[in-house]
Coordinates of N, CA and C in Angstrom, one line a residue:
M1 N 131.4 99.2 138.3 CA 132.0 99.6 137.0 C 132.7 98.4 136.4
L2 N 132.3 98.0 135.1 CA 132.9 96.9 134.5 C 133.7 97.3 133.3
N3 N 135.0 97.6 133.5 CA 135.8 98.1 132.4 C 136.0 97.1 131.3
P4 N 135.9 97.4 130.0 CA 136.2 96.5 129.0 C 137.7 96.2 128.8
S5 N 138.0 95.1 128.2 CA 139.4 94.9 127.8 C 139.7 95.8 126.6
V6 N 140.9 96.2 126.5 CA 141.3 97.2 125.4 C 142.4 96.6 124.6
E7 N 142.3 96.6 123.3 CA 143.4 96.1 122.4 C 143.7 97.2 121.4
P8 N 144.9 97.7 121.4 CA 145.2 98.7 120.4 C 145.3 98.0 119.0
T9 N 145.1 98.8 118.0 CA 145.2 98.3 116.6 C 146.5 99.0 116.0
A10 N 146.7 98.7 114.7 CA 147.8 99.2 114.0 C 147.7 100.7 113.8
I11 N 146.5 101.3 113.9 CA 146.2 102.7 113.9 C 145.9 103.2 115.3
R12 N 146.7 104.1 115.8 CA 146.6 104.5 117.2 C 145.2 104.8 117.7
D13 N 144.4 105.5 117.0 CA 143.1 106.0 117.5 C 141.9 105.0 117.3
V14 N 142.2 103.9 116.5 CA 141.1 102.9 116.3 C 141.4 101.8 117.4
I15 N 140.4 101.5 118.2 CA 140.5 100.7 119.4 C 139.5 99.6 119.4
L16 N 140.0 98.4 119.7 CA 139.1 97.2 119.9 C 138.9 97.0 121.3
L17 N 137.6 97.0 121.7 CA 137.2 96.9 123.1 C 136.3 95.6 123.2
T18 N 136.5 94.9 124.3 CA 135.7 93.7 124.5 C 135.1 93.8 126.0
P19 N 133.9 94.1 126.1 CA 133.2 94.2 127.4 C 133.3 92.8 128.1
R20 N 133.4 92.8 129.4 CA 133.4 91.5 130.1 C 132.0 90.9 130.1
R21 N 132.0 89.5 130.2 CA 130.8 88.8 130.3 C 130.8 87.9 131.5
F22 N 129.7 87.8 132.1 CA 129.5 87.0 133.3 C 128.5 85.9 133.0
G23 N 128.9 84.7 133.1 CA 127.9 83.6 132.7 C 127.7 82.6 133.8
D24 N 126.6 81.9 133.6 CA 126.2 80.8 134.4 C 125.4 79.8 133.6
E25 N 124.7 78.9 134.2 CA 123.9 77.9 133.5 C 122.8 78.6 132.6
R26 N 122.4 79.8 133.0 CA 121.3 80.5 132.3 C 121.8 81.1 131.0
G27 N 123.1 81.5 130.9 CA 123.6 82.2 129.8 C 124.6 83.2 130.3
W28 N 124.6 84.4 129.9 CA 125.6 85.4 130.3 C 125.0 86.8 130.4
F29 N 125.7 87.7 131.0 CA 125.3 89.1 131.2 C 126.6 89.9 130.8
S30 N 126.4 91.1 130.1 CA 127.5 92.0 129.7 C 127.0 93.4 129.7
E31 N 127.8 94.3 130.3 CA 127.5 95.7 130.2 C 128.2 96.2 129.0
T32 N 127.4 96.3 127.9 CA 128.1 96.6 126.6 C 128.5 98.0 126.4
Y33 N 128.0 98.9 127.2 CA 128.4 100.3 127.1 C 128.1 101.0 128.4
S34 N 129.1 101.7 128.9 CA 128.9 102.6 130.1 C 129.7 103.9 129.8
A35 N 129.1 105.0 129.8 CA 129.9 106.3 129.6 C 131.0 106.4 130.6
R36 N 130.8 106.0 131.8 CA 131.8 106.1 132.9 C 133.0 105.3 132.6
S37 N 132.8 104.0 132.3 CA 134.0 103.1 132.1 C 134.6 103.3 130.7
F38 N 133.8 103.5 129.7 CA 134.4 103.7 128.3 C 135.1 105.0 128.2
A39 N 134.8 106.0 129.1 CA 135.4 107.3 129.0 C 136.9 107.2 129.4
Q40 N 137.3 106.2 130.1 CA 138.7 106.0 130.5 C 139.5 105.6 129.2
V41 N 138.9 105.1 128.2 CA 139.5 104.7 127.0 C 139.3 105.7 125.8
L42 N 138.0 106.1 125.7 CA 137.6 107.0 124.6 C 137.5 108.4 124.8
G43 N 137.7 108.8 126.1 CA 137.6 110.2 126.4 C 136.1 110.6 126.7
E44 N 135.8 111.9 126.7 CA 134.5 112.3 127.0 C 133.6 112.4 125.8
I45 N 133.6 111.3 125.0 CA 132.7 111.2 123.8 C 131.2 111.0 124.3
V46 N 130.3 111.7 123.6 CA 128.9 111.5 123.9 C 128.2 111.0 122.7
F47 N 127.7 109.8 122.8 CA 127.0 109.1 121.7 C 125.5 109.6 121.8
V48 N 125.0 110.0 120.6 CA 123.7 110.6 120.5 C 122.6 109.7 119.7
Q49 N 123.1 108.7 119.0 CA 122.2 107.9 118.2 C 122.7 106.5 118.1
D50 N 121.8 105.5 118.1 CA 122.1 104.1 118.0 C 121.5 103.7 116.6
N51 N 122.3 103.0 115.9 CA 121.8 102.4 114.6 C 122.0 100.9 114.6
Q52 N 121.1 100.3 113.8 CA 121.2 98.8 113.7 C 120.9 98.4 112.2
A53 N 121.7 97.5 111.7 CA 121.6 97.0 110.3 C 121.5 95.5 110.3
F54 N 120.6 95.0 109.5 CA 120.4 93.5 109.3 C 120.9 93.2 107.9
S55 N 121.7 92.2 107.7 CA 122.1 91.8 106.4 C 121.8 90.3 106.2
A56 N 120.9 90.0 105.3 CA 120.5 88.6 105.1 C 121.6 87.7 104.5
Q57 N 122.4 88.3 103.6 CA 123.4 87.5 102.8 C 124.8 87.6 103.4
K58 N 125.5 86.5 103.4 CA 126.9 86.5 103.6 C 127.6 87.3 102.5
G59 N 128.6 88.1 102.8 CA 129.2 88.9 101.8 C 128.6 90.2 101.5
T60 N 127.6 90.6 102.3 CA 127.0 91.9 102.2 C 128.1 92.9 102.6
L61 N 128.4 93.9 101.8 CA 129.4 94.9 102.1 C 128.8 96.3 102.2
R62 N 129.0 96.9 103.3 CA 128.5 98.3 103.5 C 129.7 99.2 103.7
G63 N 129.8 100.2 102.8 CA 131.0 101.1 103.0 C 131.7 101.3 101.7
L64 N 132.7 102.1 101.8 CA 133.3 102.8 103.0 C 132.6 104.1 103.2
H65 N 132.0 104.4 104.3 CA 131.2 105.5 104.6 C 131.8 106.5 105.6
F66 N 131.5 107.7 105.6 CA 131.9 108.7 106.6 C 131.0 110.0 106.4
Q67 N 131.0 110.8 107.4 CA 130.3 112.1 107.3 C 131.4 113.2 107.3
R68 N 131.3 114.1 106.4 CA 132.2 115.3 106.3 C 131.9 116.3 107.4
P69 N 132.9 117.1 107.8 CA 132.6 118.2 108.7 C 131.6 119.2 108.0
P70 N 130.8 119.8 108.7 CA 130.9 120.0 110.2 C 130.1 119.0 111.0
N71 N 129.7 117.9 110.4 CA 129.0 116.8 111.1 C 129.6 115.5 111.0
P72 N 130.9 115.3 111.4 CA 131.5 114.0 111.4 C 130.9 113.1 112.4
Q73 N 131.1 111.8 112.2 CA 130.6 110.8 113.2 C 131.7 109.9 113.7
A74 N 131.9 109.7 115.0 CA 132.7 108.6 115.5 C 131.7 107.5 115.7
K75 N 132.2 106.2 115.6 CA 131.3 105.1 115.8 C 131.9 104.1 116.8
L76 N 131.0 103.4 117.5 CA 131.3 102.2 118.3 C 130.5 101.1 117.8
V77 N 131.1 100.1 117.1 CA 130.5 99.1 116.3 C 130.5 97.8 117.0
R78 N 129.4 97.0 117.1 CA 129.4 95.7 117.6 C 128.4 94.8 116.8
V79 N 128.5 93.5 117.0 CA 127.7 92.6 116.3 C 126.7 91.9 117.2
L80 N 125.4 91.9 116.9 CA 124.4 91.3 117.7 C 124.1 89.9 117.3
R81 N 124.3 89.6 116.0 CA 124.1 88.2 115.5 C 125.0 88.0 114.3
G82 N 125.8 86.9 114.3 CA 126.7 86.6 113.2 C 128.0 87.2 113.4
S83 N 128.7 87.6 112.3 CA 130.0 88.2 112.4 C 130.3 89.0 111.2
I84 N 131.3 89.9 111.3 CA 131.7 90.8 110.3 C 133.2 91.0 110.3
F85 N 133.7 91.4 109.1 CA 135.1 92.0 109.0 C 134.9 93.5 108.9
D86 N 135.4 94.2 110.0 CA 135.1 95.6 110.1 C 136.4 96.4 109.8
V87 N 136.3 97.5 109.0 CA 137.4 98.2 108.5 C 137.3 99.7 108.8
A88 N 138.4 100.3 109.2 CA 138.5 101.8 109.3 C 139.7 102.2 108.5
V89 N 139.5 103.3 107.7 CA 140.6 103.9 106.9 C 140.8 105.3 107.3
D90 N 142.1 105.6 107.6 CA 142.5 106.9 108.1 C 142.5 107.9 107.0
L91 N 141.6 109.0 107.1 CA 141.5 110.0 106.1 C 142.0 111.4 106.6
R92 N 142.7 111.4 107.7 CA 143.2 112.6 108.4 C 144.5 113.1 107.7
V93 N 144.5 114.1 107.0 CA 145.7 114.7 106.3 C 146.7 115.0 107.4
G94 N 147.9 114.6 107.3 CA 149.0 114.8 108.2 C 149.2 113.7 109.2
S95 N 148.3 112.8 109.2 CA 148.4 111.6 110.1 C 149.5 110.7 109.6
P96 N 150.3 110.1 110.6 CA 151.3 109.2 110.2 C 150.8 107.9 109.5
T97 N 149.4 107.7 109.7 CA 148.8 106.5 109.1 C 147.8 106.9 108.0
Y98 N 147.9 108.1 107.5 CA 147.0 108.6 106.4 C 146.9 107.6 105.3
A99 N 145.7 107.2 104.9 CA 145.4 106.3 103.8 C 145.7 104.8 104.2
H100 N 146.0 104.6 105.5 CA 146.2 103.2 106.0 C 144.9 102.7 106.5
W101 N 144.8 101.4 106.6 CA 143.5 100.8 107.0 C 143.8 99.8 108.1
V102 N 142.8 99.5 108.9 CA 142.9 98.4 109.9 C 141.6 97.7 109.8
G103 N 141.7 96.3 109.9 CA 140.5 95.5 109.9 C 140.5 94.5 111.0
K104 N 139.3 94.3 111.6 CA 139.1 93.4 112.7 C 137.9 92.6 112.5
T105 N 137.9 91.3 112.9 CA 136.7 90.5 112.9 C 135.9 90.7 114.2
L106 N 134.7 91.1 114.1 CA 133.8 91.2 115.2 C 132.7 90.2 115.2
T107 N 132.4 89.5 116.3 CA 131.5 88.5 116.4 C 130.4 88.7 117.5
A108 N 129.2 88.2 117.3 CA 128.3 88.2 118.4 C 128.7 87.4 119.5
E109 N 129.3 86.2 119.2 CA 129.8 85.3 120.3 C 130.9 85.9 121.1
G110 N 131.8 86.7 120.5 CA 132.9 87.3 121.3 C 132.6 88.6 121.9
G111 N 131.6 89.4 121.3 CA 131.2 90.7 121.9 C 132.2 91.8 121.6
E112 N 133.1 91.6 120.7 CA 134.1 92.7 120.4 C 133.4 93.9 119.9
Q113 N 134.0 95.1 120.2 CA 133.5 96.4 119.6 C 134.7 97.1 119.0
L114 N 134.5 97.8 117.9 CA 135.5 98.6 117.3 C 135.1 100.1 117.4
F115 N 136.0 100.9 117.9 CA 135.8 102.3 118.0 C 136.5 102.9 116.8
V116 N 135.7 103.7 116.0 CA 136.2 104.3 114.8 C 136.0 105.8 115.0
P117 N 137.1 106.6 115.2 CA 137.0 108.0 115.5 C 136.6 108.9 114.3
H118 N 136.5 110.2 114.5 CA 136.3 111.1 113.4 C 137.5 111.0 112.5
G119 N 137.2 111.3 111.2 CA 138.3 111.4 110.3 C 138.6 110.0 109.6
F120 N 137.7 109.0 109.8 CA 137.9 107.7 109.2 C 136.8 107.3 108.4
A121 N 137.0 106.6 107.3 CA 136.0 106.0 106.5 C 135.8 104.6 107.2
H122 N 134.5 104.1 107.2 CA 134.2 102.9 107.8 C 133.4 102.0 106.9
G123 N 133.7 100.7 107.0 CA 132.9 99.7 106.2 C 133.1 98.3 106.8
Y124 N 132.1 97.5 106.4 CA 132.3 96.1 106.9 C 131.6 95.1 105.9
C125 N 132.0 93.9 106.0 CA 131.4 92.9 105.2 C 131.0 91.7 106.1
T126 N 129.8 91.2 105.8 CA 129.3 90.1 106.7 C 130.0 88.8 106.4
L127 N 130.3 88.0 107.4 CA 130.9 86.7 107.3 C 130.0 85.6 107.4
E128 N 128.7 85.9 107.7 CA 127.7 84.9 107.9 C 126.3 85.4 107.4
T129 N 125.4 84.5 107.1 CA 124.1 85.0 106.7 C 123.4 85.5 108.0
N130 N 122.3 86.3 107.8 CA 121.5 86.9 108.8 C 122.3 87.5 110.0
T131 N 123.2 88.4 109.6 CA 124.0 89.1 110.5 C 123.4 90.5 110.9
E132 N 123.4 90.8 112.2 CA 122.9 92.1 112.7 C 124.1 92.9 113.3
V133 N 124.2 94.1 113.0 CA 125.2 95.0 113.5 C 124.5 96.2 114.1
A134 N 125.1 96.6 115.3 CA 124.6 97.8 116.0 C 125.8 98.7 116.2
Y135 N 125.5 100.0 116.1 CA 126.6 101.0 116.4 C 126.1 102.3 116.9
K136 N 126.9 102.8 117.8 CA 126.6 104.1 118.4 C 127.3 105.2 117.6
V137 N 126.8 106.4 117.4 CA 127.5 107.5 116.8 C 127.4 108.7 117.7
D138 N 128.4 109.6 117.5 CA 128.4 110.8 118.4 C 127.9 112.0 117.6
G139 N 127.3 111.8 116.4 CA 126.7 112.9 115.7 C 125.5 112.4 114.9
Y140 N 124.5 113.2 114.8 CA 123.3 112.8 114.1 C 123.6 112.6 112.6
Y141 N 122.8 111.8 112.0 CA 122.9 111.6 110.5 C 122.6 113.0 109.8
A142 N 123.5 113.4 108.9 CA 123.4 114.6 108.2 C 123.5 114.3 106.7
P143 N 122.4 114.2 106.0 CA 122.5 113.7 104.6 C 123.4 114.6 103.7
E144 N 123.5 115.9 104.0 CA 124.3 116.8 103.2 C 125.8 116.6 103.5
C145 N 126.2 115.9 104.5 CA 127.6 115.6 104.8 C 127.9 114.1 104.5
D146 N 127.0 113.3 104.1 CA 127.1 111.9 103.8 C 128.1 111.7 102.6
A147 N 129.1 110.9 102.8 CA 130.1 110.7 101.7 C 130.7 109.2 101.9
G148 N 131.5 108.9 100.9 CA 132.1 107.5 100.9 C 133.1 107.4 99.8
L149 N 133.8 106.2 99.9 CA 134.9 105.9 99.0 C 134.6 104.4 98.6
A150 N 135.1 104.1 97.4 CA 135.0 102.7 96.9 C 135.7 101.7 97.8
W151 N 134.9 100.7 98.1 CA 135.4 99.7 99.1 C 136.6 98.9 98.5
N152 N 136.7 98.7 97.2 CA 137.8 97.9 96.6 C 138.8 98.7 95.9
D153 N 139.0 100.0 96.2 CA 139.9 100.8 95.5 C 141.3 100.3 95.7
P154 N 142.1 99.9 94.7 CA 143.4 99.4 94.8 C 144.4 100.4 95.5
A155 N 144.1 101.7 95.5 CA 144.9 102.7 96.1 C 144.9 102.5 97.6
L156 N 143.8 101.9 98.2 CA 143.8 101.7 99.6 C 144.2 100.3 99.9
G157 N 144.1 99.3 99.0 CA 144.6 98.0 99.2 C 144.0 97.2 100.4
I158 N 142.8 97.4 100.6 CA 142.1 96.6 101.7 C 142.0 95.2 101.4
T159 N 142.5 94.3 102.3 CA 142.4 92.9 102.1 C 141.1 92.4 102.7
W160 N 140.0 92.4 101.9 CA 138.7 91.9 102.3 C 138.7 90.4 102.2
P161 N 137.9 89.8 103.1 CA 137.8 88.3 103.1 C 136.8 87.8 102.0
I162 N 136.4 88.6 101.1 CA 135.6 88.2 100.0 C 136.1 88.8 98.7
T163 N 135.7 88.2 97.5 CA 136.1 88.7 96.2 C 135.1 89.7 95.7
P164 N 135.4 90.5 94.8 CA 134.4 91.4 94.2 C 133.2 90.7 93.7
A165 N 133.3 89.5 93.2 CA 132.1 88.7 92.7 C 131.2 88.3 93.8
E166 N 131.8 88.2 95.0 CA 131.0 87.7 96.2 C 130.3 88.9 96.9
A167 N 130.8 90.1 96.6 CA 130.3 91.3 97.4 C 128.8 91.6 97.0
V168 N 128.0 91.8 98.0 CA 126.6 92.2 97.8 C 126.5 93.7 98.3
L169 N 126.3 94.6 97.3 CA 126.4 96.0 97.5 C 125.1 96.7 97.2
S170 N 124.9 97.8 97.9 CA 123.8 98.7 97.5 C 124.1 99.5 96.2
D171 N 123.1 100.0 95.6 CA 123.4 100.8 94.4 C 124.2 102.0 94.7
K172 N 124.0 102.6 95.8 CA 124.8 103.7 96.3 C 126.3 103.3 96.4
D173 N 126.6 102.2 97.1 CA 128.0 101.8 97.3 C 128.7 101.3 96.0
K174 N 127.9 100.9 95.0 CA 128.5 100.5 93.8 C 129.2 101.6 93.0
I175 N 128.8 102.9 93.3 CA 129.3 104.0 92.5 C 130.1 105.0 93.3
L176 N 130.5 104.6 94.5 CA 131.3 105.5 95.3 C 132.6 105.8 94.6
P177 N 133.2 107.0 94.8 CA 134.4 107.4 94.1 C 135.6 106.7 94.6
G178 N 136.7 106.8 93.8 CA 138.0 106.2 94.2 C 138.8 107.2 95.1
F179 N 139.8 106.7 95.7 CA 140.6 107.5 96.7 C 141.5 108.5 95.9
S180 N 142.0 108.2 94.7 CA 142.9 109.1 94.1 C 142.4 110.5 93.8
D181 N 141.1 110.6 93.7 CA 140.5 111.9 93.4 C 139.9 112.6 94.7
F182 N 140.1 111.9 95.8 CA 139.6 112.4 97.1 C 140.4 113.5 97.7
V183 N 139.7 114.6 98.1 CA 140.4 115.7 98.8 C 139.8 115.6 100.2
S184 N 140.6 115.2 101.2 CA 140.1 115.0 102.5 C 139.8 116.3 103.3
P185 N 138.6 116.4 103.9 CA 138.3 117.5 104.7 C 138.8 117.4 106.2
F186 N 139.5 116.2 106.5 CA 139.9 115.9 107.9 C 141.4 116.3 108.0
R187 N 141.7 116.8 109.2 CA 143.1 117.1 109.6 C 143.5 116.3 110.8
Y188 N 144.7 115.9 110.8 CA 145.2 115.2 112.0 C 145.6 116.1 113.1
Q189 N 145.2 115.8 114.3 CA 145.6 116.6 115.5 C 146.6 115.8 116.3
T190 N 147.8 116.4 116.5 CA 148.8 115.8 117.2 C 148.4 115.5 118.6
P191 N 148.5 114.3 119.1 CA 148.1 114.0 120.5 C 148.8 114.9 121.5
A192 N 148.1 115.3 122.5 CA 148.7 116.1 123.6 C 149.7 115.2 124.4
P193 N 150.8 115.8 124.8 CA 151.7 115.0 125.6 C 151.1 114.6 126.9
V194 N 151.5 113.4 127.3 CA 150.9 112.8 128.5 C 151.7 113.2 129.7

């Protein structure tokens, strides 16, 4: 069992994990996911789908996306090639970090992974050309629950490493609504005492 290193973020439930790598003159090996070892950090989450995205241009921005109940998705995000700035925004009403965001740089070279739980909007921008991102989700894609928020909404104040002029967006992401009109379907659950 190869437990990943764990780094808390400014938002309690968003976690940065870095699986160990073992290298020699040939290269390296890493166990990027194991239900047994990751359960010690993430609990009994069951991932049901793997997704992969390729972005040709630096500055490609995907997000901020989430799925509404009854089909929310938690994500475990990593980079296969290149690097990204990965962001999670807390949408859980009653959370002490409601409407706060956390961002981390994930690289193929470093192997970092960001866990984004239910109740968060997620987005990222590519920091290099030809970047590939892979992520596990614990719920199947449900188009009727698909939703999002504007990536550059000043109400959220996300400090992206690109300017609006540099952002490469899909038509869908260009018209996502702002946060001020958002009524969150997510509720914060107080953690159980240890």
